[in-house]
Amino acid sequence: MNKNRKMIPVCIGFLSQSLGSRGFSSQMTSNKLKIAIIGQSTFASEVYKLIRKNGHEVVGVFTVPDQGSREDPLASVAAADKIPVFKISNWRKGKDAIPEIVNLYKETGAQLNVLPFCAQFIPMEVINYPQFQTICYHPSLLPRHRGASAINWTLIHGDKEAGFSVFWADDGLDTGPILLQKSCKVEPTDTVDTLYNRFLYPQGILGMVEAVTLVANNKAPKIAQSTENVSFEPSIRKKSLQQVDWSKTAEELYNFIRGLDSAPGAWTTVNGEEVRMFGASLWQGTLPQGTALQISGMEGEGLVHEKGLIIVGSDKKLVNVERLSIGGKMIKAADFFNANSKSEKIQFTETEEKLIGDLKSIWKSILNNDITESTHFFGSGAGSMDVVRLIEEIKDRLKISLQNEVIYMNPAFEDFCQEVILTSRQSSSEKSCVYDGVDIQVNNLELRFPTQLFINGKFVNSASGQTLDCINPADESLICQVQCASEADVDTAVEAASTAFNKGEWSKISSRDRGVLMNRLADLMEAHKEELATLESMDSGAVYTLALKTHIGMSIETWRYFAGWTDKIQGSTIPISHARPNHNLTYTVKEPFGVCALVIPWNYPLMMLSWKMAACLAAGNTVVLKPAEVTPLTALKFAELSVKAGFPPGVINIIPGTGKEVGEALAKHPKVRKIGFTGSTAVGHSILRSAADSNLKKVSLELGGKSPLVIFSDCDLEKSVKMSMGGVFFNKGENCIAAGRVFVESSIYDQFVQKVVEETKKIVIGDPLDRSVSHGPQNHKKHLEKLIAYCDQAKRDGAKLVHGGKRCDRPGLFFEPTIFTDVEDHMTIAKEEAFGPIMAISSFDGSNLDSVLQRANDTEYGLAAGVFTQNINRALEFSRRIEAGTVFVNTYNKTDVAAPFGGYKRSGIGKDLGEEALSEYLKVKCVTIEY
């Protein structure tokens, strides 16, 4: 009788009509039934557990005899509960039921038979005996794909929908009336295993138990199977059905291979030898470089390349195959021509020998067999759920993360152990993070940091061999040379990020696991904060104490903040109105873009990296980041820490280089779907043009500013002076929201200027590593020269220089904190961003709020603004009417990781920080279902 097989998940509807049922008692509602479970496998054992949990009595379990010393999981769980277990090798002799077996069954007194997964033919004397007869599980949407290989044929036929049926068993083969059906979409990348594990296993278990509840409540329908779309296919175990038909199109070949992907595999003949193919995908793009291969029966040549074996369909389109089985040995298809070369066995250390013992223990617990070097995992009866258990137990007990394909590629215990040890060694090597770097003693620290590009989890040299000079602005000495990326390196990094997003470990881990990795990275940044702050100080000129508190401190806070968001990204359900029938479910989901490019400036190297990358990764994207060419060192040290934190290869890629080559290549790259940029408005325009001309990638920009700070006479003057100085001189003025225009009410103008000059003279300028210093060197020489020219222009325009305005008379790129007064709105100093420690002070009439607001808004920039006043109405009116993305009242420069940051007008598009930043790295999908 009905031979049951594997199954699949996510429900779209079950048949709820109650059409009557044979033998049902009209008085029976919500009864607890006496149930016999007939079947085997982990699936059946899970159905058994839930049936008992729901209060039903399992009066007997009928399963298969032990395979060697391995007991079926259903028998094991039932025996542990002291439920009678009967291990039946045959129910029939010829066509006739064996009376002794039937009588043994009848003695249980079952009211209902449940066949969750049964590979045996059960006689009708058993099927029809109980009061409520027999319900059976089948992994297809009957009447399609009756027979023993339903999931395989679902994929082979290219069905767009899969599912399972619970039906009333009869004397046909999967022909009984339908009780319940559930379905799911077949994804383009689905295989037998993914369908089973994603839908048929979890939802099938629930579906069987739901069917039992319907029977118990006298609500189980009996719907005759349709006479349309009926199909019956033979068991795929027949070898002739496993052979590739080369007259098929590429899509048909792909469906055939994935339909046999778990077992036994689609086979063909190569050089007179049988070869089975696994891991197929439709090949997109141009033909790669590789070595030709003749395949019997296929028109044209196969091609062995670095990612597999290309085969050709009758329509000349291509399929890529990742794995091959030759003579029972699984290999990577890319290694086909090396398949006969024997790899040398690795020698295990004493610690590794102990690990082998642990592996043997895990295998034994799963297989219930004694384990030898030649023990074959699948040959011992293991299935796909056992693979999951094996990988998870190794992860939990041995702290080694493996992909499922490791066991598929190495099913023999000896080979599997070799791969696990190699993975363990590679993991240890990665965590030590080998690189060409620099060792220096500075700031009472032994400092070591990388100087190579970071691509796909490894530090590598640039394809061009070119380098960038890293100059210490405090004394203009050469710190080191860093590898300079080329356009070829951009392609390599983007490809690594694309693979990590689509196929790598990053694509498989849960959102919560992403948060764990991000928190782990934050912990490592905390542990190395002195090193990071020292590097930031050397590379950018930031004062060490400020770097420790803000550059590094806020970076750490940012990673922790966005780590908390990873598992809280959600869509919404939306009520819609539509023509009848108006039964609709509309909902949204938020999905990552994929590969994101980030281009960051030189003023806060690590903080700008963190502001953008933390939100980007929290959303699930992968990243290629270009640090500023003059400040790449903390980004590369960060890359080292990301490896130690356990980020999978390809998720984070750091490629120092020039904006002209690397930045432009990222903006134009067709596989980059989002670019985030902080820098000048001119470059922002260029990035927008490149994004539009390439693939219309999403763009977020944080650009220039000329932020107004308006100080009314009713302010706290001491606080206003202090805050305005911080607003201008913070981080030596290299601050995007610096108060570029200070408007002071005329009645306190002279007093304000006097106090600001007095306090500015007290600023301590010097070595940024000196804890007593509060003002370090400008970032690089070209910028220093720009500031000098900027001041010269201000003087020519008629602004009054009252302090500073020139380079300091000392080694290094030091510029005096500078104050200009009597600044008029038409002057260059009032219009263009200085991006340095230059305060431009203008006076205004405090009785005319409209006038000062008009002056404050008379700019194409709108990044930030501030106002000092004790008048709450004035403060609120100012906040409402000022054209700026960030507004400070009676404070300035107070940013927080939870508060969104970004500008209006030519100061940019989009936001960093806060919940709003996540939206920059997510796309919204709307789904509408009519039911």
mmCIF file of C-alpha atoms in Angstrom, residues 74-317:
data_model
loop_
_atom_site.group_PDB
_atom_site.id
_atom_site.type_symbol
_atom_site.label_atom_id
_atom_site.label_comp_id
_atom_site.label_asym_id
_atom_site.label_seq_id
_atom_site.Cartn_x
_atom_site.Cartn_y
_atom_site.Cartn_z
ATOM 1 C CA LEU A 74 10.636 6.296 15.384
ATOM 2 C CA ALA A 75 11.358 3.035 17.209
ATOM 3 C CA SER A 76 13.860 4.765 19.500
ATOM 4 C CA VAL A 77 11.578 7.558 20.691
ATOM 5 C CA ALA A 78 8.601 5.208 21.157
ATOM 6 C CA ALA A 79 10.658 2.682 23.104
ATOM 7 C CA ALA A 80 11.922 5.460 25.374
ATOM 8 C CA ASP A 81 8.274 6.271 26.160
ATOM 9 C CA LYS A 82 7.539 2.552 26.761
ATOM 10 C CA ILE A 83 5.109 2.451 23.823
ATOM 11 C CA PRO A 84 4.795 -1.005 22.169
ATOM 12 C CA VAL A 85 7.126 -1.124 19.156
ATOM 13 C CA PHE A 86 6.770 -3.730 16.395
ATOM 14 C CA LYS A 87 9.572 -4.026 13.860
ATOM 15 C CA ILE A 88 7.924 -5.594 10.812
ATOM 16 C CA SER A 89 10.029 -6.746 7.885
ATOM 17 C CA ASN A 90 6.998 -7.759 5.743
ATOM 18 C CA TRP A 91 3.237 -7.261 6.142
ATOM 19 C CA ARG A 92 2.376 -9.538 3.242
ATOM 20 C CA LYS A 93 3.484 -12.743 1.666
ATOM 21 C CA GLY A 94 2.912 -12.378 -2.032
ATOM 22 C CA LYS A 95 -0.430 -10.614 -2.377
ATOM 23 C CA ASP A 96 -1.832 -11.886 0.891
ATOM 24 C CA ALA A 97 -1.567 -10.256 4.304
ATOM 25 C CA ILE A 98 0.307 -12.289 6.913
ATOM 26 C CA PRO A 99 -2.397 -13.195 9.502
ATOM 27 C CA GLU A 100 -0.032 -13.166 12.483
ATOM 28 C CA ILE A 101 1.061 -9.608 11.678
ATOM 29 C CA VAL A 102 -2.507 -8.415 11.091
ATOM 30 C CA ASN A 103 -3.674 -9.960 14.391
ATOM 31 C CA LEU A 104 -0.707 -8.375 16.185
ATOM 32 C CA TYR A 105 -1.815 -5.035 14.810
ATOM 33 C CA LYS A 106 -5.517 -5.557 15.706
ATOM 34 C CA GLU A 107 -4.631 -6.269 19.350
ATOM 35 C CA THR A 108 -3.544 -2.618 19.771
ATOM 36 C CA GLY A 109 -7.169 -1.446 19.487
ATOM 37 C CA ALA A 110 -6.265 1.545 17.311
ATOM 38 C CA GLN A 111 -9.066 3.882 16.236
ATOM 39 C CA LEU A 112 -6.930 5.585 13.558
ATOM 40 C CA ASN A 113 -3.837 4.623 11.564
ATOM 41 C CA VAL A 114 -1.361 7.433 10.838
ATOM 42 C CA LEU A 115 1.201 6.822 8.088
ATOM 43 C CA PRO A 116 3.566 9.816 8.271
ATOM 44 C CA PHE A 117 6.328 8.216 6.202
ATOM 45 C CA CYS A 118 5.919 4.602 5.224
ATOM 46 C CA ALA A 119 7.990 2.740 2.654
ATOM 47 C CA GLN A 120 6.142 -0.559 3.092
ATOM 48 C CA PHE A 121 2.964 -1.900 1.453
ATOM 49 C CA ILE A 122 0.312 -2.074 4.160
ATOM 50 C CA PRO A 123 -2.541 -4.570 3.519
ATOM 51 C CA MET A 124 -6.119 -3.346 3.259
ATOM 52 C CA GLU A 125 -7.041 -5.530 6.253
ATOM 53 C CA VAL A 126 -5.008 -3.043 8.300
ATOM 54 C CA ILE A 127 -5.914 0.087 6.329
ATOM 55 C CA ASN A 128 -9.674 -0.366 6.767
ATOM 56 C CA TYR A 129 -9.714 -1.965 10.214
ATOM 57 C CA PRO A 130 -9.819 0.985 12.645
ATOM 58 C CA GLN A 131 -12.922 3.087 13.310
ATOM 59 C CA PHE A 132 -11.510 6.097 11.468
ATOM 60 C CA GLN A 133 -9.428 4.083 9.023
ATOM 61 C CA THR A 134 -6.050 5.426 7.779
ATOM 62 C CA ILE A 135 -4.552 8.769 6.831
ATOM 63 C CA CYS A 136 -1.341 8.967 4.854
ATOM 64 C CA TYR A 137 1.211 11.634 3.959
ATOM 65 C CA HIS A 138 2.423 12.181 0.406
ATOM 66 C CA PRO A 139 5.000 14.831 -0.654
ATOM 67 C CA SER A 140 3.165 16.223 -3.669
ATOM 68 C CA LEU A 141 -0.010 18.060 -4.520
ATOM 69 C CA LEU A 142 -2.050 15.025 -5.518
ATOM 70 C CA PRO A 143 -3.096 13.950 -8.084
ATOM 71 C CA ARG A 144 0.256 15.143 -9.482
ATOM 72 C CA HIS A 145 3.282 12.940 -8.967
ATOM 73 C CA ARG A 146 1.759 9.829 -7.481
ATOM 74 C CA GLY A 147 4.429 7.289 -6.757
ATOM 75 C CA ALA A 148 7.552 6.878 -4.695
ATOM 76 C CA SER A 149 9.697 9.752 -6.021
ATOM 77 C CA ALA A 150 7.300 12.677 -5.872
ATOM 78 C CA ILE A 151 9.772 15.381 -4.802
ATOM 79 C CA ASN A 152 12.270 14.364 -7.467
ATOM 80 C CA TRP A 153 9.655 14.541 -10.223
ATOM 81 C CA THR A 154 8.310 17.866 -8.943
ATOM 82 C CA LEU A 155 11.722 19.380 -9.645
ATOM 83 C CA ILE A 156 12.470 17.383 -12.794
ATOM 84 C CA HIS A 157 9.223 18.602 -14.372
ATOM 85 C CA GLY A 158 10.073 22.200 -13.422
ATOM 86 C CA ASP A 159 6.927 22.703 -11.331
ATOM 87 C CA LYS A 160 6.587 26.217 -9.949
ATOM 88 C CA GLU A 161 4.600 24.966 -6.962
ATOM 89 C CA ALA A 162 5.301 22.068 -4.619
ATOM 90 C CA GLY A 163 3.586 20.776 -1.515
ATOM 91 C CA PHE A 164 2.170 17.812 0.296
ATOM 92 C CA SER A 165 -1.144 16.011 0.678
ATOM 93 C CA VAL A 166 -2.663 14.141 3.587
ATOM 94 C CA PHE A 167 -5.132 11.657 2.096
ATOM 95 C CA TRP A 168 -7.348 8.763 3.087
ATOM 96 C CA ALA A 169 -5.557 5.566 2.155
ATOM 97 C CA ASP A 170 -7.369 3.207 -0.204
ATOM 98 C CA ASP A 171 -6.422 0.214 -2.300
ATOM 99 C CA GLY A 172 -4.866 2.349 -5.021
ATOM 100 C CA LEU A 173 -1.433 3.949 -5.146
ATOM 101 C CA ASP A 174 -1.822 7.439 -3.628
ATOM 102 C CA THR A 175 -5.339 7.673 -5.086
ATOM 103 C CA GLY A 176 -7.475 8.097 -1.959
ATOM 104 C CA PRO A 177 -9.621 11.156 -1.155
ATOM 105 C CA ILE A 178 -7.824 14.306 -0.021
ATOM 106 C CA LEU A 179 -8.062 15.412 3.602
ATOM 107 C CA LEU A 180 -5.614 18.334 3.584
ATOM 108 C CA GLN A 181 -3.107 19.963 1.223
ATOM 109 C CA LYS A 182 -0.522 22.694 1.666
ATOM 110 C CA SER A 183 1.770 24.241 -0.908
ATOM 111 C CA CYS A 184 4.816 26.424 -1.365
ATOM 112 C CA LYS A 185 6.607 28.157 -4.190
ATOM 113 C CA VAL A 186 9.492 26.274 -5.767
ATOM 114 C CA GLU A 187 12.472 28.613 -5.625
ATOM 115 C CA PRO A 188 14.832 28.725 -8.638
ATOM 116 C CA THR A 189 17.648 27.289 -6.517
ATOM 117 C CA ASP A 190 15.652 24.564 -4.746
ATOM 118 C CA THR A 191 16.869 20.979 -4.612
ATOM 119 C CA VAL A 192 15.250 17.928 -3.047
ATOM 120 C CA ASP A 193 17.028 18.694 0.235
ATOM 121 C CA THR A 194 16.128 22.383 0.351
ATOM 122 C CA LEU A 195 12.461 21.702 -0.422
ATOM 123 C CA TYR A 196 12.363 18.982 2.190
ATOM 124 C CA ASN A 197 14.157 20.939 4.899
ATOM 125 C CA ARG A 198 12.496 24.272 4.138
ATOM 126 C CA PHE A 199 8.891 23.164 3.787
ATOM 127 C CA LEU A 200 8.044 19.493 3.484
ATOM 128 C CA TYR A 201 9.699 18.472 6.743
ATOM 129 C CA PRO A 202 8.550 21.202 9.193
ATOM 130 C CA GLN A 203 5.175 21.956 7.604
ATOM 131 C CA GLY A 204 4.507 18.306 6.814
ATOM 132 C CA ILE A 205 4.861 17.356 10.478
ATOM 133 C CA LEU A 206 2.422 20.097 11.443
ATOM 134 C CA GLY A 207 0.106 19.116 8.591
ATOM 135 C CA MET A 208 -0.098 15.487 9.727
ATOM 136 C CA VAL A 209 -0.936 16.539 13.274
ATOM 137 C CA GLU A 210 -3.504 19.056 11.991
ATOM 138 C CA ALA A 211 -5.121 16.236 10.000
ATOM 139 C CA VAL A 212 -5.343 14.091 13.153
ATOM 140 C CA THR A 213 -7.061 16.980 14.957
ATOM 141 C CA LEU A 214 -9.586 17.346 12.121
ATOM 142 C CA VAL A 215 -10.348 13.628 12.314
ATOM 143 C CA ALA A 216 -10.741 13.794 16.102
ATOM 144 C CA ASN A 217 -13.092 16.778 15.785
ATOM 145 C CA ASN A 218 -15.179 15.123 13.065
ATOM 146 C CA LYS A 219 -14.213 17.911 10.652
ATOM 147 C CA ALA A 220 -11.943 16.027 8.290
ATOM 148 C CA PRO A 221 -13.026 16.386 4.638
ATOM 149 C CA LYS A 222 -12.940 13.645 2.022
ATOM 150 C CA ILE A 223 -12.466 15.199 -1.377
ATOM 151 C CA ALA A 224 -12.163 12.914 -4.322
ATOM 152 C CA GLN A 225 -8.954 13.479 -6.239
ATOM 153 C CA SER A 226 -9.331 15.430 -9.460
ATOM 154 C CA THR A 227 -9.208 13.573 -12.746
ATOM 155 C CA GLU A 228 -7.215 16.461 -14.255
ATOM 156 C CA ASN A 229 -3.429 16.859 -14.090
ATOM 157 C CA VAL A 230 -3.044 13.287 -12.901
ATOM 158 C CA SER A 231 0.480 11.943 -13.177
ATOM 159 C CA PHE A 232 2.282 8.862 -11.987
ATOM 160 C CA GLU A 233 6.032 8.482 -12.298
ATOM 161 C CA PRO A 234 8.096 5.408 -11.468
ATOM 162 C CA SER A 235 10.659 5.281 -8.685
ATOM 163 C CA ILE A 236 13.778 7.212 -9.532
ATOM 164 C CA ARG A 237 15.819 4.346 -8.139
ATOM 165 C CA LYS A 238 15.788 2.780 -11.591
ATOM 166 C CA LYS A 239 19.197 3.592 -13.031
ATOM 167 C CA SER A 240 17.989 4.184 -16.563
ATOM 168 C CA LEU A 241 15.822 7.041 -15.249
ATOM 169 C CA GLN A 242 18.884 8.722 -13.749
ATOM 170 C CA GLN A 243 20.738 9.090 -17.049
ATOM 171 C CA VAL A 244 21.055 12.553 -18.585
ATOM 172 C CA ASP A 245 19.160 13.089 -21.834
ATOM 173 C CA TRP A 246 21.310 15.507 -23.835
ATOM 174 C CA SER A 247 18.422 16.420 -26.156
ATOM 175 C CA LYS A 248 16.986 18.549 -23.330
ATOM 176 C CA THR A 249 17.323 22.326 -23.045
ATOM 177 C CA ALA A 250 19.617 23.886 -20.442
ATOM 178 C CA GLU A 251 16.692 24.596 -18.117
ATOM 179 C CA GLU A 252 15.463 21.001 -18.462
ATOM 180 C CA LEU A 253 18.967 19.694 -17.743
ATOM 181 C CA TYR A 254 19.191 21.945 -14.704
ATOM 182 C CA ASN A 255 15.837 20.729 -13.384
ATOM 183 C CA PHE A 256 16.841 17.102 -13.972
ATOM 184 C CA ILE A 257 20.153 17.435 -12.116
ATOM 185 C CA ARG A 258 18.666 19.293 -9.162
ATOM 186 C CA GLY A 259 15.805 16.784 -9.042
ATOM 187 C CA LEU A 260 18.388 14.068 -8.371
ATOM 188 C CA ASP A 261 20.766 16.282 -6.404
ATOM 189 C CA SER A 262 20.500 14.650 -2.985
ATOM 190 C CA ALA A 263 20.640 11.105 -4.294
ATOM 191 C CA PRO A 264 21.372 9.239 -6.461
ATOM 192 C CA GLY A 265 22.600 11.956 -8.822
ATOM 193 C CA ALA A 266 22.153 12.398 -12.571
ATOM 194 C CA TRP A 267 24.727 10.421 -14.515
ATOM 195 C CA THR A 268 26.407 10.556 -17.881
ATOM 196 C CA THR A 269 29.505 9.026 -19.429
ATOM 197 C CA VAL A 270 32.845 10.804 -19.698
ATOM 198 C CA ASN A 271 35.829 8.964 -21.186
ATOM 199 C CA GLY A 272 33.937 5.696 -20.842
ATOM 200 C CA GLU A 273 33.416 6.220 -17.101
ATOM 201 C CA GLU A 274 30.176 6.919 -15.266
ATOM 202 C CA VAL A 275 30.099 10.421 -13.767
ATOM 203 C CA ARG A 276 27.267 11.735 -11.568
ATOM 204 C CA MET A 277 26.515 15.456 -11.358
ATOM 205 C CA PHE A 278 25.446 17.563 -8.381
ATOM 206 C CA GLY A 279 25.074 21.241 -7.491
ATOM 207 C CA ALA A 280 23.732 22.630 -10.774
ATOM 208 C CA SER A 281 22.872 26.237 -11.579
ATOM 209 C CA LEU A 282 21.932 28.066 -14.753
ATOM 210 C CA TRP A 283 25.028 29.876 -16.004
ATOM 211 C CA GLN A 284 24.631 33.593 -16.626
ATOM 212 C CA GLY A 285 27.171 35.738 -18.402
ATOM 213 C CA THR A 286 30.064 35.031 -20.706
ATOM 214 C CA LEU A 287 31.910 31.736 -21.017
ATOM 215 C CA PRO A 288 34.767 31.565 -18.492
ATOM 216 C CA GLN A 289 38.330 30.452 -19.135
ATOM 217 C CA GLY A 290 38.839 26.711 -18.707
ATOM 218 C CA THR A 291 39.733 23.344 -20.206
ATOM 219 C CA ALA A 292 37.524 21.597 -22.753
ATOM 220 C CA LEU A 293 35.935 18.248 -21.913
ATOM 221 C CA GLN A 294 34.233 15.740 -24.232
ATOM 222 C CA ILE A 295 30.974 14.355 -22.787
ATOM 223 C CA SER A 296 29.270 11.416 -24.505
ATOM 224 C CA GLY A 297 26.017 12.430 -26.208
ATOM 225 C CA MET A 298 26.326 16.164 -25.593
ATOM 226 C CA GLU A 299 26.587 18.527 -28.543
ATOM 227 C CA GLY A 300 29.628 20.730 -28.161
ATOM 228 C CA GLU A 301 32.234 20.568 -25.426
ATOM 229 C CA GLY A 302 32.016 20.788 -21.671
ATOM 230 C CA LEU A 303 34.306 23.242 -19.936
ATOM 231 C CA VAL A 304 36.091 22.660 -16.642
ATOM 232 C CA HIS A 305 36.780 26.012 -14.968
ATOM 233 C CA GLU A 306 37.527 27.388 -11.517
ATOM 234 C CA LYS A 307 33.883 27.269 -10.419
ATOM 235 C CA GLY A 308 32.822 23.931 -11.863
ATOM 236 C CA LEU A 309 31.893 22.223 -15.132
ATOM 237 C CA ILE A 310 29.936 23.994 -17.856
ATOM 238 C CA ILE A 311 27.543 21.748 -19.812
ATOM 239 C CA VAL A 312 25.464 22.722 -22.849
ATOM 240 C CA GLY A 313 21.735 22.228 -23.453
ATOM 241 C CA SER A 314 20.138 21.575 -26.818
ATOM 242 C CA ASP A 315 19.202 25.279 -26.918
ATOM 243 C CA LYS A 316 22.920 26.167 -26.594
ATOM 244 C CA LYS A 317 22.350 27.712 -23.187
#
